[in-house]
C-alpha cells in the first residue's frame, strides 16, 4: 500500500530543524504541492524556485518595507522568523497547504521577491499573493512571476482558478493583477484586517485557466450567474 506523510510540526534543534511527520494511508489528497520539474519555473528574465535558507534577508526586506507594511495582513518578519520560513520553505511546499516560491532574476540568481500561495477549500482554487524587494520594483517582475506561476500550476493540474485580494488604494498591486490577466470580481466589505486593528474592504480579483477536457465547462470569468441573473464583472473601482 502506498504510504503518505503529513507534516505535523517543525521543531528547531541545535542540529537544525526536525520535521515531525504523521503517516496516513486513508487519504488521496496530500496537502502539499508537486515537485517542480527541473526545480525552476522559467519566466523570461526571471524564474521561480523553492525557498532556500539564503532567502531569509530577502524575506525580511520584503516584509518590512514601508509599502508592504501599509498593505499587509500580518505583522512583519523578524530575522529569526524569516530564517525559519526560508529553511522550512521546501517542506512547506511539499507537505502543507500554504507555501511560497522565490522569484529570482536569471541574470544573477538574485532573489527579488515572493509568490505566496494557499490552497482554498474548493479543489483546484488558489489564493495567491506577491511581494517584490523595493530595489527591484517597477520592472513588471510581480506580474510576470504571477503569470508564470498560474500557467505552470494549470499545466501540472494543480489549480484552475486563482484568486487574490487587494486593499483599495494599493494601485501597484491592482496593476499587477490586471497585467497578469486577472479580472475584478467585486468588492468584499470589511474582509481584510488592517494592522492598526481596523478593517478594510477587499477588491477581489480572479483568473481562470482551463486545460484539456475542463475547457468544455462554462466558465467565462467576466460573467457570474447568481439567482438566475447574469452579473457582469466589469471593473468598477
Ligand atoms: C505590489 C508589488 C508586488 C508590485 O511589484 P512590481 O514588480 O514593482 O510591479 P510592477 O513593476 O508591475 O509595477 C506595478 C505598478 O507599481 C507602480 N510602480 C512603478 N514603478 C514603481 C517603483 N519603482 N516603486 C514602486 N511602485 C512602482 C506603477 O503604478 C506600476 O504600474 P504600471 O506598470 O502600470 O506603471 C510591489 O509594489 C510590492 O511588493 N508591494 C508591497 C507588497 C504588496 O502590496 N503586495 C500585494 C498585496 S495585495
PDB file of C-alpha atoms and ligand atoms in Angstrom:
ATOM      1  CA  UNK A   1       0.000   0.000   0.000  1.00  0.00           C
ATOM      2  CA  UNK A   2       1.233   3.492  -0.820  1.00  0.00           C
ATOM      3  CA  UNK A   3       2.245   5.368   2.316  1.00  0.00           C
ATOM      4  CA  UNK A   4       1.623   9.077   2.647  1.00  0.00           C
ATOM      5  CA  UNK A   5       3.080  11.555   5.088  1.00  0.00           C
ATOM      6  CA  UNK A   6       1.777  14.781   6.525  1.00  0.00           C
ATOM      7  CA  UNK A   7       3.790  17.483   8.284  1.00  0.00           C
ATOM      8  CA  UNK A   8       2.681  17.944  11.893  1.00  0.00           C
ATOM      9  CA  UNK A   9       5.344  20.224  13.324  1.00  0.00           C
ATOM     10  CA  UNK A  10       8.806  21.641  12.676  1.00  0.00           C
ATOM     11  CA  UNK A  11      10.964  21.860  15.815  1.00  0.00           C
ATOM     12  CA  UNK A  12      14.199  23.836  15.942  1.00  0.00           C
ATOM     13  CA  UNK A  13      17.021  21.721  17.377  1.00  0.00           C
ATOM     14  CA  UNK A  14      20.721  22.525  17.823  1.00  0.00           C
ATOM     15  CA  UNK A  15      21.390  20.356  14.753  1.00  0.00           C
ATOM     16  CA  UNK A  16      18.838  22.109  12.548  1.00  0.00           C
ATOM     17  CA  UNK A  17      15.111  21.734  12.062  1.00  0.00           C
ATOM     18  CA  UNK A  18      13.348  18.496  12.904  1.00  0.00           C
ATOM     19  CA  UNK A  19      10.215  17.724  10.893  1.00  0.00           C
ATOM     20  CA  UNK A  20       7.614  15.714  12.808  1.00  0.00           C
ATOM     21  CA  UNK A  21       5.644  13.665  10.327  1.00  0.00           C
ATOM     22  CA  UNK A  22       2.387  11.759  10.586  1.00  0.00           C
ATOM     23  CA  UNK A  23       1.829   8.755   8.368  1.00  0.00           C
ATOM     24  CA  UNK A  24      -1.571   8.135   6.909  1.00  0.00           C
ATOM     25  CA  UNK A  25      -2.908   5.654   4.383  1.00  0.00           C
ATOM     26  CA  UNK A  26      -6.531   6.654   4.058  1.00  0.00           C
ATOM     27  CA  UNK A  27      -6.485   9.905   2.154  1.00  0.00           C
ATOM     28  CA  UNK A  28      -5.817  10.513  -1.516  1.00  0.00           C
ATOM     29  CA  UNK A  29      -5.357  14.280  -1.430  1.00  0.00           C
ATOM     30  CA  UNK A  30      -1.986  15.188   0.055  1.00  0.00           C
ATOM     31  CA  UNK A  31      -1.745  18.692   1.480  1.00  0.00           C
ATOM     32  CA  UNK A  32       1.356  19.713  -0.400  1.00  0.00           C
ATOM     33  CA  UNK A  33       2.344  20.982  -3.834  1.00  0.00           C
ATOM     34  CA  UNK A  34       4.052  18.964  -6.585  1.00  0.00           C
ATOM     35  CA  UNK A  35       7.783  18.888  -7.094  1.00  0.00           C
ATOM     36  CA  UNK A  36       8.873  21.440  -9.700  1.00  0.00           C
ATOM     37  CA  UNK A  37      10.412  19.648 -12.680  1.00  0.00           C
ATOM     38  CA  UNK A  38      13.943  20.975 -13.202  1.00  0.00           C
ATOM     39  CA  UNK A  39      13.469  22.936  -9.952  1.00  0.00           C
ATOM     40  CA  UNK A  40      12.596  26.126 -11.838  1.00  0.00           C
ATOM     41  CA  UNK A  41       9.501  27.667 -13.370  1.00  0.00           C
ATOM     42  CA  UNK A  42      11.057  29.841 -16.060  1.00  0.00           C
ATOM     43  CA  UNK A  43       9.530  33.242 -16.752  1.00  0.00           C
ATOM     44  CA  UNK A  44      11.763  35.056 -19.265  1.00  0.00           C
ATOM     45  CA  UNK A  45      14.364  37.023 -17.334  1.00  0.00           C
ATOM     46  CA  UNK A  46      13.024  35.539 -14.090  1.00  0.00           C
ATOM     47  CA  UNK A  47      12.417  32.118 -12.648  1.00  0.00           C
ATOM     48  CA  UNK A  48      10.535  30.744  -9.667  1.00  0.00           C
ATOM     49  CA  UNK A  49      12.090  28.220  -7.331  1.00  0.00           C
ATOM     50  CA  UNK A  50      11.569  26.801  -3.874  1.00  0.00           C
ATOM     51  CA  UNK A  51      12.719  28.905  -0.943  1.00  0.00           C
ATOM     52  CA  UNK A  52      16.267  28.327   0.281  1.00  0.00           C
ATOM     53  CA  UNK A  53      17.967  29.295   3.572  1.00  0.00           C
ATOM     54  CA  UNK A  54      19.815  32.189   1.886  1.00  0.00           C
ATOM     55  CA  UNK A  55      16.454  33.858   1.118  1.00  0.00           C
ATOM     56  CA  UNK A  56      15.963  34.969   4.734  1.00  0.00           C
ATOM     57  CA  UNK A  57      17.227  38.528   4.258  1.00  0.00           C
ATOM     58  CA  UNK A  58      15.066  38.946   1.135  1.00  0.00           C
ATOM     59  CA  UNK A  59      12.024  37.873   3.171  1.00  0.00           C
ATOM     60  CA  UNK A  60      12.852  40.381   5.917  1.00  0.00           C
ATOM     61  CA  UNK A  61      13.295  43.127   3.329  1.00  0.00           C
ATOM     62  CA  UNK A  62      10.032  42.304   1.523  1.00  0.00           C
ATOM     63  CA  UNK A  63       8.016  42.053   4.720  1.00  0.00           C
ATOM     64  CA  UNK A  64       9.250  45.141   6.498  1.00  0.00           C
ATOM     65  CA  UNK A  65       9.475  47.932   3.954  1.00  0.00           C
ATOM     66  CA  UNK A  66       7.002  50.777   4.271  1.00  0.00           C
ATOM     67  CA  UNK A  67       4.811  49.824   1.302  1.00  0.00           C
ATOM     68  CA  UNK A  68       4.473  46.226   2.435  1.00  0.00           C
ATOM     69  CA  UNK A  69       3.601  47.340   5.969  1.00  0.00           C
ATOM     70  CA  UNK A  70       0.949  49.692   4.577  1.00  0.00           C
ATOM     71  CA  UNK A  71      -0.907  46.869   2.806  1.00  0.00           C
ATOM     72  CA  UNK A  72      -0.042  43.849   4.944  1.00  0.00           C
ATOM     73  CA  UNK A  73      -2.416  41.466   6.694  1.00  0.00           C
ATOM     74  CA  UNK A  74       0.179  40.097   9.084  1.00  0.00           C
ATOM     75  CA  UNK A  75       2.980  41.531  11.270  1.00  0.00           C
ATOM     76  CA  UNK A  76       6.399  41.941   9.614  1.00  0.00           C
ATOM     77  CA  UNK A  77       9.103  39.284   9.815  1.00  0.00           C
ATOM     78  CA  UNK A  78      11.870  39.191  12.368  1.00  0.00           C
ATOM     79  CA  UNK A  79      15.193  37.839  11.165  1.00  0.00           C
ATOM     80  CA  UNK A  80      14.551  34.643  13.146  1.00  0.00           C
ATOM     81  CA  UNK A  81      11.088  34.116  11.665  1.00  0.00           C
ATOM     82  CA  UNK A  82      12.419  34.721   8.178  1.00  0.00           C
ATOM     83  CA  UNK A  83      15.274  32.262   8.707  1.00  0.00           C
ATOM     84  CA  UNK A  84      12.791  29.630   9.877  1.00  0.00           C
ATOM     85  CA  UNK A  85      10.496  30.292   6.923  1.00  0.00           C
ATOM     86  CA  UNK A  86      13.360  30.133   4.436  1.00  0.00           C
ATOM     87  CA  UNK A  87      14.803  26.962   5.930  1.00  0.00           C
ATOM     88  CA  UNK A  88      11.484  25.120   6.011  1.00  0.00           C
ATOM     89  CA  UNK A  89      10.295  26.514   2.671  1.00  0.00           C
ATOM     90  CA  UNK A  90      10.669  23.276   0.744  1.00  0.00           C
ATOM     91  CA  UNK A  91       8.904  21.268   3.461  1.00  0.00           C
ATOM     92  CA  UNK A  92       6.057  23.760   3.483  1.00  0.00           C
ATOM     93  CA  UNK A  93       5.785  23.462  -0.289  1.00  0.00           C
ATOM     94  CA  UNK A  94       5.714  19.683  -0.355  1.00  0.00           C
ATOM     95  CA  UNK A  95       3.707  18.990   2.777  1.00  0.00           C
ATOM     96  CA  UNK A  96       1.346  21.828   3.708  1.00  0.00           C
ATOM     97  CA  UNK A  97      -1.477  23.753   2.054  1.00  0.00           C
ATOM     98  CA  UNK A  98       0.317  27.119   2.052  1.00  0.00           C
ATOM     99  CA  UNK A  99       3.776  27.958   0.813  1.00  0.00           C
ATOM    100  CA  UNK A 100       5.854  30.479  -1.099  1.00  0.00           C
ATOM    101  CA  UNK A 101       8.193  30.440  -4.070  1.00  0.00           C
ATOM    102  CA  UNK A 102      11.160  32.732  -4.532  1.00  0.00           C
ATOM    103  CA  UNK A 103      11.205  34.960  -7.612  1.00  0.00           C
ATOM    104  CA  UNK A 104      14.822  35.025  -8.835  1.00  0.00           C
ATOM    105  CA  UNK A 105      16.494  37.081 -11.534  1.00  0.00           C
ATOM    106  CA  UNK A 106      18.013  34.821 -14.232  1.00  0.00           C
ATOM    107  CA  UNK A 107      20.972  37.111 -14.940  1.00  0.00           C
ATOM    108  CA  UNK A 108      22.491  36.859 -11.452  1.00  0.00           C
ATOM    109  CA  UNK A 109      20.193  34.494  -9.496  1.00  0.00           C
ATOM    110  CA  UNK A 110      19.354  37.357  -7.098  1.00  0.00           C
ATOM    111  CA  UNK A 111      16.197  36.637  -5.072  1.00  0.00           C
ATOM    112  CA  UNK A 112      13.911  39.579  -5.881  1.00  0.00           C
ATOM    113  CA  UNK A 113      10.589  38.660  -4.329  1.00  0.00           C
ATOM    114  CA  UNK A 114       7.979  36.090  -3.397  1.00  0.00           C
ATOM    115  CA  UNK A 115       4.890  34.444  -4.827  1.00  0.00           C
ATOM    116  CA  UNK A 116       2.711  33.182  -1.976  1.00  0.00           C
ATOM    117  CA  UNK A 117       0.051  30.548  -2.447  1.00  0.00           C
ATOM    118  CA  UNK A 118      -2.587  28.883  -0.339  1.00  0.00           C
ATOM    119  CA  UNK A 119      -4.978  26.119  -1.310  1.00  0.00           C
ATOM    120  CA  UNK A 120      -8.563  27.220  -0.746  1.00  0.00           C
ATOM    121  CA  UNK A 121     -11.362  24.812   0.137  1.00  0.00           C
ATOM    122  CA  UNK A 122     -12.818  24.102  -3.320  1.00  0.00           C
ATOM    123  CA  UNK A 123     -10.345  21.765  -5.062  1.00  0.00           C
ATOM    124  CA  UNK A 124      -8.226  23.481  -7.678  1.00  0.00           C
ATOM    125  CA  UNK A 125      -8.703  27.008  -6.314  1.00  0.00           C
ATOM    126  CA  UNK A 126      -5.696  29.029  -5.109  1.00  0.00           C
ATOM    127  CA  UNK A 127      -5.290  32.227  -3.143  1.00  0.00           C
ATOM    128  CA  UNK A 128      -2.165  33.994  -4.381  1.00  0.00           C
ATOM    129  CA  UNK A 129      -0.077  36.926  -3.190  1.00  0.00           C
ATOM    130  CA  UNK A 130       3.180  38.631  -4.163  1.00  0.00           C
ATOM    131  CA  UNK A 131       5.926  40.894  -2.860  1.00  0.00           C
ATOM    132  CA  UNK A 132       8.921  42.425  -4.613  1.00  0.00           C
ATOM    133  CA  UNK A 133      12.035  43.842  -2.925  1.00  0.00           C
ATOM    134  CA  UNK A 134      11.940  47.633  -3.029  1.00  0.00           C
ATOM    135  CA  UNK A 135      15.046  47.935  -5.240  1.00  0.00           C
ATOM    136  CA  UNK A 136      13.519  45.694  -7.920  1.00  0.00           C
ATOM    137  CA  UNK A 137      10.064  47.265  -8.218  1.00  0.00           C
ATOM    138  CA  UNK A 138       8.696  48.887 -11.355  1.00  0.00           C
ATOM    139  CA  UNK A 139      10.014  46.207 -13.765  1.00  0.00           C
ATOM    140  CA  UNK A 140       6.783  44.158 -14.000  1.00  0.00           C
ATOM    141  CA  UNK A 141       8.514  41.368 -12.066  1.00  0.00           C
ATOM    142  CA  UNK A 142       5.468  40.608  -9.889  1.00  0.00           C
ATOM    143  CA  UNK A 143       3.098  40.348 -12.870  1.00  0.00           C
ATOM    144  CA  UNK A 144       5.475  38.162 -14.867  1.00  0.00           C
ATOM    145  CA  UNK A 145       6.121  35.870 -11.926  1.00  0.00           C
ATOM    146  CA  UNK A 146       2.411  35.626 -11.145  1.00  0.00           C
ATOM    147  CA  UNK A 147       1.557  34.876 -14.754  1.00  0.00           C
ATOM    148  CA  UNK A 148       4.226  32.157 -14.876  1.00  0.00           C
ATOM    149  CA  UNK A 149       3.018  30.649 -11.623  1.00  0.00           C
ATOM    150  CA  UNK A 150      -0.592  30.496 -12.846  1.00  0.00           C
ATOM    151  CA  UNK A 151       0.378  28.917 -16.166  1.00  0.00           C
ATOM    152  CA  UNK A 152       2.650  26.359 -14.525  1.00  0.00           C
ATOM    153  CA  UNK A 153       0.026  25.447 -11.903  1.00  0.00           C
ATOM    154  CA  UNK A 154      -2.641  24.967 -14.546  1.00  0.00           C
ATOM    155  CA  UNK A 155      -0.308  22.931 -16.756  1.00  0.00           C
ATOM    156  CA  UNK A 156       0.561  20.495 -13.954  1.00  0.00           C
ATOM    157  CA  UNK A 157      -3.116  20.188 -12.968  1.00  0.00           C
ATOM    158  CA  UNK A 158      -2.654  21.844  -9.591  1.00  0.00           C
ATOM    159  CA  UNK A 159      -5.043  24.806  -9.930  1.00  0.00           C
ATOM    160  CA  UNK A 160      -7.522  26.075 -12.494  1.00  0.00           C
ATOM    161  CA  UNK A 161      -8.731  29.171 -10.628  1.00  0.00           C
ATOM    162  CA  UNK A 162      -6.555  31.791  -8.945  1.00  0.00           C
ATOM    163  CA  UNK A 163      -7.901  34.426  -6.553  1.00  0.00           C
ATOM    164  CA  UNK A 164      -6.318  37.420  -4.902  1.00  0.00           C
ATOM    165  CA  UNK A 165      -7.493  40.207  -2.641  1.00  0.00           C
ATOM    166  CA  UNK A 166      -6.251  43.788  -2.688  1.00  0.00           C
ATOM    167  CA  UNK A 167      -6.937  46.667  -0.311  1.00  0.00           C
ATOM    168  CA  UNK A 168      -8.453  49.730  -2.016  1.00  0.00           C
ATOM    169  CA  UNK A 169      -5.667  52.196  -2.797  1.00  0.00           C
ATOM    170  CA  UNK A 170      -2.956  49.602  -3.486  1.00  0.00           C
ATOM    171  CA  UNK A 171      -2.646  50.695  -7.095  1.00  0.00           C
ATOM    172  CA  UNK A 172       0.659  48.890  -7.678  1.00  0.00           C
ATOM    173  CA  UNK A 173      -0.985  45.600  -6.754  1.00  0.00           C
ATOM    174  CA  UNK A 174      -4.075  46.332  -8.858  1.00  0.00           C
ATOM    175  CA  UNK A 175      -1.784  46.901 -11.832  1.00  0.00           C
ATOM    176  CA  UNK A 176      -0.026  43.593 -11.155  1.00  0.00           C
ATOM    177  CA  UNK A 177      -3.360  41.733 -11.112  1.00  0.00           C
ATOM    178  CA  UNK A 178      -4.507  43.401 -14.332  1.00  0.00           C
ATOM    179  CA  UNK A 179      -1.215  42.783 -16.126  1.00  0.00           C
ATOM    180  CA  UNK A 180      -1.295  39.122 -15.067  1.00  0.00           C
ATOM    181  CA  UNK A 181      -4.722  38.661 -16.652  1.00  0.00           C
ATOM    182  CA  UNK A 182      -6.895  38.796 -13.530  1.00  0.00           C
ATOM    183  CA  UNK A 183     -10.465  40.129 -13.655  1.00  0.00           C
ATOM    184  CA  UNK A 184     -12.108  42.281 -10.983  1.00  0.00           C
ATOM    185  CA  UNK A 185     -14.979  40.265  -9.498  1.00  0.00           C
ATOM    186  CA  UNK A 186     -16.284  42.549  -6.802  1.00  0.00           C
ATOM    187  CA  UNK A 187     -15.688  44.338  -3.532  1.00  0.00           C
ATOM    188  CA  UNK A 188     -15.984  42.363  -0.297  1.00  0.00           C
ATOM    189  CA  UNK A 189     -16.797  44.589   2.655  1.00  0.00           C
ATOM    190  CA  UNK A 190     -14.501  44.519   5.711  1.00  0.00           C
ATOM    191  CA  UNK A 191     -12.850  41.265   4.634  1.00  0.00           C
ATOM    192  CA  UNK A 192      -9.254  42.318   5.288  1.00  0.00           C
ATOM    193  CA  UNK A 193      -7.623  43.276   8.542  1.00  0.00           C
ATOM    194  CA  UNK A 194      -5.617  46.492   8.849  1.00  0.00           C
ATOM    195  CA  UNK A 195      -2.604  46.391  11.108  1.00  0.00           C
ATOM    196  CA  UNK A 196      -3.994  49.250  13.215  1.00  0.00           C
ATOM    197  CA  UNK A 197      -6.851  46.904  14.147  1.00  0.00           C
ATOM    198  CA  UNK A 198      -9.354  48.318  11.652  1.00  0.00           C
ATOM    199  CA  UNK A 199     -10.930  46.526   8.715  1.00  0.00           C
ATOM    200  CA  UNK A 200     -10.504  47.160   5.015  1.00  0.00           C
ATOM    201  CA  UNK A 201     -12.629  46.105   2.072  1.00  0.00           C
ATOM    202  CA  UNK A 202     -11.164  43.618  -0.364  1.00  0.00           C
ATOM    203  CA  UNK A 203     -11.048  44.146  -4.110  1.00  0.00           C
ATOM    204  CA  UNK A 204     -11.451  40.576  -5.276  1.00  0.00           C
ATOM    205  CA  UNK A 205      -9.678  39.505  -8.468  1.00  0.00           C
ATOM    206  CA  UNK A 206      -9.612  36.116 -10.163  1.00  0.00           C
ATOM    207  CA  UNK A 207      -8.165  34.357 -13.154  1.00  0.00           C
ATOM    208  CA  UNK A 208      -9.346  31.054 -14.622  1.00  0.00           C
ATOM    209  CA  UNK A 209      -7.139  28.814 -16.761  1.00  0.00           C
ATOM    210  CA  UNK A 210      -8.847  25.685 -18.023  1.00  0.00           C
ATOM    211  CA  UNK A 211      -6.882  22.991 -19.775  1.00  0.00           C
ATOM    212  CA  UNK A 212      -7.883  19.908 -21.756  1.00  0.00           C
ATOM    213  CA  UNK A 213     -11.321  18.441 -21.030  1.00  0.00           C
ATOM    214  CA  UNK A 214     -12.098  21.076 -18.420  1.00  0.00           C
ATOM    215  CA  UNK A 215     -12.209  23.691 -21.172  1.00  0.00           C
ATOM    216  CA  UNK A 216     -15.678  22.494 -22.132  1.00  0.00           C
ATOM    217  CA  UNK A 217     -17.152  23.840 -18.885  1.00  0.00           C
ATOM    218  CA  UNK A 218     -18.886  27.228 -18.946  1.00  0.00           C
ATOM    219  CA  UNK A 219     -16.551  29.463 -17.013  1.00  0.00           C
ATOM    220  CA  UNK A 220     -16.459  32.883 -18.581  1.00  0.00           C
ATOM    221  CA  UNK A 221     -14.858  34.814 -15.720  1.00  0.00           C
ATOM    222  CA  UNK A 222     -16.377  38.077 -16.965  1.00  0.00           C
ATOM    223  CA  UNK A 223     -19.898  36.957 -16.031  1.00  0.00           C
ATOM    224  CA  UNK A 224     -21.294  35.379 -12.898  1.00  0.00           C
ATOM    225  CA  UNK A 225     -24.754  33.831 -12.786  1.00  0.00           C
ATOM    226  CA  UNK A 226     -26.467  34.463  -9.459  1.00  0.00           C
ATOM    227  CA  UNK A 227     -30.072  33.701  -8.640  1.00  0.00           C
ATOM    228  CA  UNK A 228     -30.974  33.446 -12.309  1.00  0.00           C
ATOM    229  CA  UNK A 229     -29.320  36.798 -13.118  1.00  0.00           C
ATOM    230  CA  UNK A 230     -26.120  37.149 -15.093  1.00  0.00           C
ATOM    231  CA  UNK A 231     -23.956  39.759 -13.432  1.00  0.00           C
ATOM    232  CA  UNK A 232     -21.222  41.467 -15.422  1.00  0.00           C
ATOM    233  CA  UNK A 233     -17.968  41.813 -13.506  1.00  0.00           C
ATOM    234  CA  UNK A 234     -16.678  44.856 -15.345  1.00  0.00           C
ATOM    235  CA  UNK A 235     -14.228  46.849 -13.222  1.00  0.00           C
ATOM    236  CA  UNK A 236     -15.934  49.464 -11.066  1.00  0.00           C
ATOM    237  CA  UNK A 237     -13.102  50.875  -8.940  1.00  0.00           C
TER     238      UNK A 237
HETATM  239  C1  LIG B   1       2.723  45.260  -5.499  1.00  0.00           C
HETATM  240  C2  LIG B   1       4.165  44.928  -5.887  1.00  0.00           C
HETATM  241  C3  LIG B   1       4.403  43.436  -5.661  1.00  0.00           C
HETATM  242  C4  LIG B   1       4.369  45.260  -7.348  1.00  0.00           C
HETATM  243  O1  LIG B   1       5.593  44.709  -7.805  1.00  0.00           O
HETATM  244  P1  LIG B   1       6.345  45.265  -9.111  1.00  0.00           P
HETATM  245  O2  LIG B   1       7.169  44.147  -9.650  1.00  0.00           O
HETATM  246  O3  LIG B   1       7.029  46.534  -8.817  1.00  0.00           O
HETATM  247  O4  LIG B   1       5.136  45.540 -10.089  1.00  0.00           O
HETATM  248  P2  LIG B   1       5.150  46.356 -11.474  1.00  0.00           P
HETATM  249  O5  LIG B   1       6.555  46.628 -11.916  1.00  0.00           O
HETATM  250  O6  LIG B   1       4.244  45.623 -12.360  1.00  0.00           O
HETATM  251  O7  LIG B   1       4.513  47.742 -11.083  1.00  0.00           O
HETATM  252  C5  LIG B   1       3.169  47.816 -10.696  1.00  0.00           C
HETATM  253  C6  LIG B   1       2.836  49.273 -10.512  1.00  0.00           C
HETATM  254  O8  LIG B   1       3.630  49.815  -9.450  1.00  0.00           O
HETATM  255  C7  LIG B   1       3.927  51.189  -9.724  1.00  0.00           C
HETATM  256  N1  LIG B   1       5.384  51.370  -9.796  1.00  0.00           N
HETATM  257  C8  LIG B   1       6.159  51.548 -10.879  1.00  0.00           C
HETATM  258  N2  LIG B   1       7.433  51.728 -10.538  1.00  0.00           N
HETATM  259  C9  LIG B   1       7.491  51.620  -9.228  1.00  0.00           C
HETATM  260  C10 LIG B   1       8.551  51.714  -8.291  1.00  0.00           C
HETATM  261  N3  LIG B   1       9.808  51.943  -8.655  1.00  0.00           N
HETATM  262  N4  LIG B   1       8.261  51.534  -6.992  1.00  0.00           N
HETATM  263  C11 LIG B   1       7.010  51.286  -6.601  1.00  0.00           C
HETATM  264  N5  LIG B   1       5.961  51.190  -7.443  1.00  0.00           N
HETATM  265  C12 LIG B   1       6.198  51.375  -8.749  1.00  0.00           C
HETATM  266  C13 LIG B   1       3.285  51.504 -11.037  1.00  0.00           C
HETATM  267  O9  LIG B   1       1.997  52.026 -10.740  1.00  0.00           O
HETATM  268  C14 LIG B   1       3.154  50.162 -11.685  1.00  0.00           C
HETATM  269  O10 LIG B   1       2.085  50.088 -12.596  1.00  0.00           O
HETATM  270  P3  LIG B   1       2.378  50.319 -14.184  1.00  0.00           P
HETATM  271  O11 LIG B   1       3.085  49.105 -14.670  1.00  0.00           O
HETATM  272  O12 LIG B   1       1.018  50.429 -14.775  1.00  0.00           O
HETATM  273  O13 LIG B   1       3.205  51.534 -14.323  1.00  0.00           O
HETATM  274  C15 LIG B   1       5.203  45.720  -5.044  1.00  0.00           C
HETATM  275  O14 LIG B   1       4.879  47.087  -5.157  1.00  0.00           O
HETATM  276  C16 LIG B   1       5.193  45.326  -3.593  1.00  0.00           C
HETATM  277  O15 LIG B   1       5.944  44.442  -3.181  1.00  0.00           O
HETATM  278  N6  LIG B   1       4.359  45.999  -2.773  1.00  0.00           N
HETATM  279  C17 LIG B   1       4.221  45.696  -1.372  1.00  0.00           C
HETATM  280  C18 LIG B   1       3.524  44.359  -1.131  1.00  0.00           C
HETATM  281  C19 LIG B   1       2.128  44.346  -1.730  1.00  0.00           C
HETATM  282  O16 LIG B   1       1.406  45.332  -1.720  1.00  0.00           O
HETATM  283  N7  LIG B   1       1.744  43.155  -2.214  1.00  0.00           N
HETATM  284  C20 LIG B   1       0.426  42.933  -2.802  1.00  0.00           C
HETATM  285  C21 LIG B   1      -0.594  42.752  -1.740  1.00  0.00           C
HETATM  286  S1  LIG B   1      -2.199  42.510  -2.456  1.00  0.00           S
END
